[in-house]
Amino acid sequence: EAIRRFKEHKEGIDLLFLDVILPKMNGNAVYDEIKKMKPDIRAIFSSGYTSDILTDKGFIKEGVSFISKPVSPHALMGKIRDVLDGR
């Protein structure tokens, strides 16, 4: 669903916010597919699991932007700003 919707609106999308664990594909697989269509797309991954567990299990790659759930609106907005600004 995320990939289909991205195809429909890709010119207006600069940032993906993806849950790491999704029903049919994990967030990293979705990101990889979307990155083929728009190589400069940025992403933030989120999960209730900690980033070290997800990295160890191969769900996310080292160096990607990650924020743990639950997340406050303030923290989420700060992370979005950092990623869009390239920090």
Coordinates of C-alpha atoms in Angstrom, one line a residue:
E1 CA 0.0 0.0 0.0
A2 CA 2.8 2.4 0.9
I3 CA 4.6 1.7 -2.4
R4 CA 1.4 2.2 -4.4
R5 CA 0.6 5.5 -2.7
F6 CA 4.2 6.7 -3.1
K7 CA 4.0 6.0 -6.9
E8 CA 0.8 8.2 -7.1
H9 CA 2.3 11.1 -5.2
K10 CA 6.1 10.8 -5.4
E11 CA 6.8 14.3 -6.7
G12 CA 5.3 15.8 -3.5
I13 CA 7.0 13.4 -1.0
D14 CA 10.4 14.2 0.4
L15 CA 10.3 12.1 3.6
L16 CA 9.0 8.7 4.5
F17 CA 7.9 7.8 8.0
L18 CA 7.9 4.0 8.2
D19 CA 7.3 1.5 10.9
V20 CA 10.0 -1.1 10.9
I21 CA 7.6 -4.1 11.3
L22 CA 4.8 -4.0 8.7
P23 CA 2.2 -6.7 7.8
K24 CA 3.5 -7.8 4.3
M25 CA 7.0 -6.2 4.0
N26 CA 9.3 -4.8 6.6
G27 CA 9.9 -1.0 6.5
N28 CA 13.4 -1.5 5.2
A29 CA 12.1 -3.5 2.2
V30 CA 9.5 -0.8 1.5
Y31 CA 12.2 1.9 1.7
D32 CA 14.5 0.0 -0.7
E33 CA 11.7 -0.2 -3.3
I34 CA 10.8 3.4 -3.0
K35 CA 14.5 4.4 -3.1
K36 CA 14.6 2.8 -6.6
M37 CA 12.0 5.3 -7.8
K38 CA 13.4 8.3 -5.9
P39 CA 17.0 7.8 -4.9
D40 CA 17.2 11.0 -2.8
I41 CA 14.2 10.1 -0.6
R42 CA 14.8 10.4 3.1
A43 CA 13.2 8.2 5.8
I44 CA 12.6 7.9 9.4
F45 CA 12.0 4.4 10.9
S46 CA 10.0 3.9 14.0
S47 CA 9.2 0.9 16.3
G48 CA 8.4 -0.1 19.8
Y49 CA 11.5 -2.3 19.7
T50 CA 14.9 -0.7 20.4
S51 CA 17.1 0.2 17.5
D52 CA 19.9 -2.1 18.7
I53 CA 17.6 -5.1 18.6
L54 CA 16.3 -4.2 15.2
T55 CA 19.8 -3.6 13.8
D56 CA 21.1 -6.9 15.2
K57 CA 18.1 -8.8 13.6
G58 CA 18.7 -7.0 10.3
F59 CA 15.5 -5.0 10.2
I60 CA 17.2 -1.7 9.9
K61 CA 20.7 -0.7 8.7
E62 CA 23.3 1.2 10.7
G63 CA 23.1 4.9 10.2
V64 CA 19.4 5.2 9.3
S65 CA 17.2 7.7 11.1
F66 CA 15.3 5.9 13.9
I67 CA 12.9 7.0 16.6
S68 CA 11.4 4.8 19.3
K69 CA 7.8 4.5 20.1
P70 CA 6.1 6.0 21.9
V71 CA 7.3 9.4 20.7
S72 CA 6.1 12.8 21.7
P73 CA 5.0 15.2 19.0
H74 CA 7.9 17.6 19.9
A75 CA 10.5 14.8 19.5
L76 CA 9.0 13.7 16.2
M77 CA 9.0 17.2 14.8
G78 CA 12.6 17.6 15.9
K79 CA 13.6 14.4 14.2
I80 CA 11.8 15.3 11.0
R81 CA 13.5 18.7 10.9
D82 CA 16.9 17.1 11.5
V83 CA 16.4 14.6 8.6
L84 CA 15.1 17.1 6.2
D85 CA 18.0 19.4 7.0
G86 CA 20.5 16.6 6.5
R87 CA 21.6 16.3 10.1

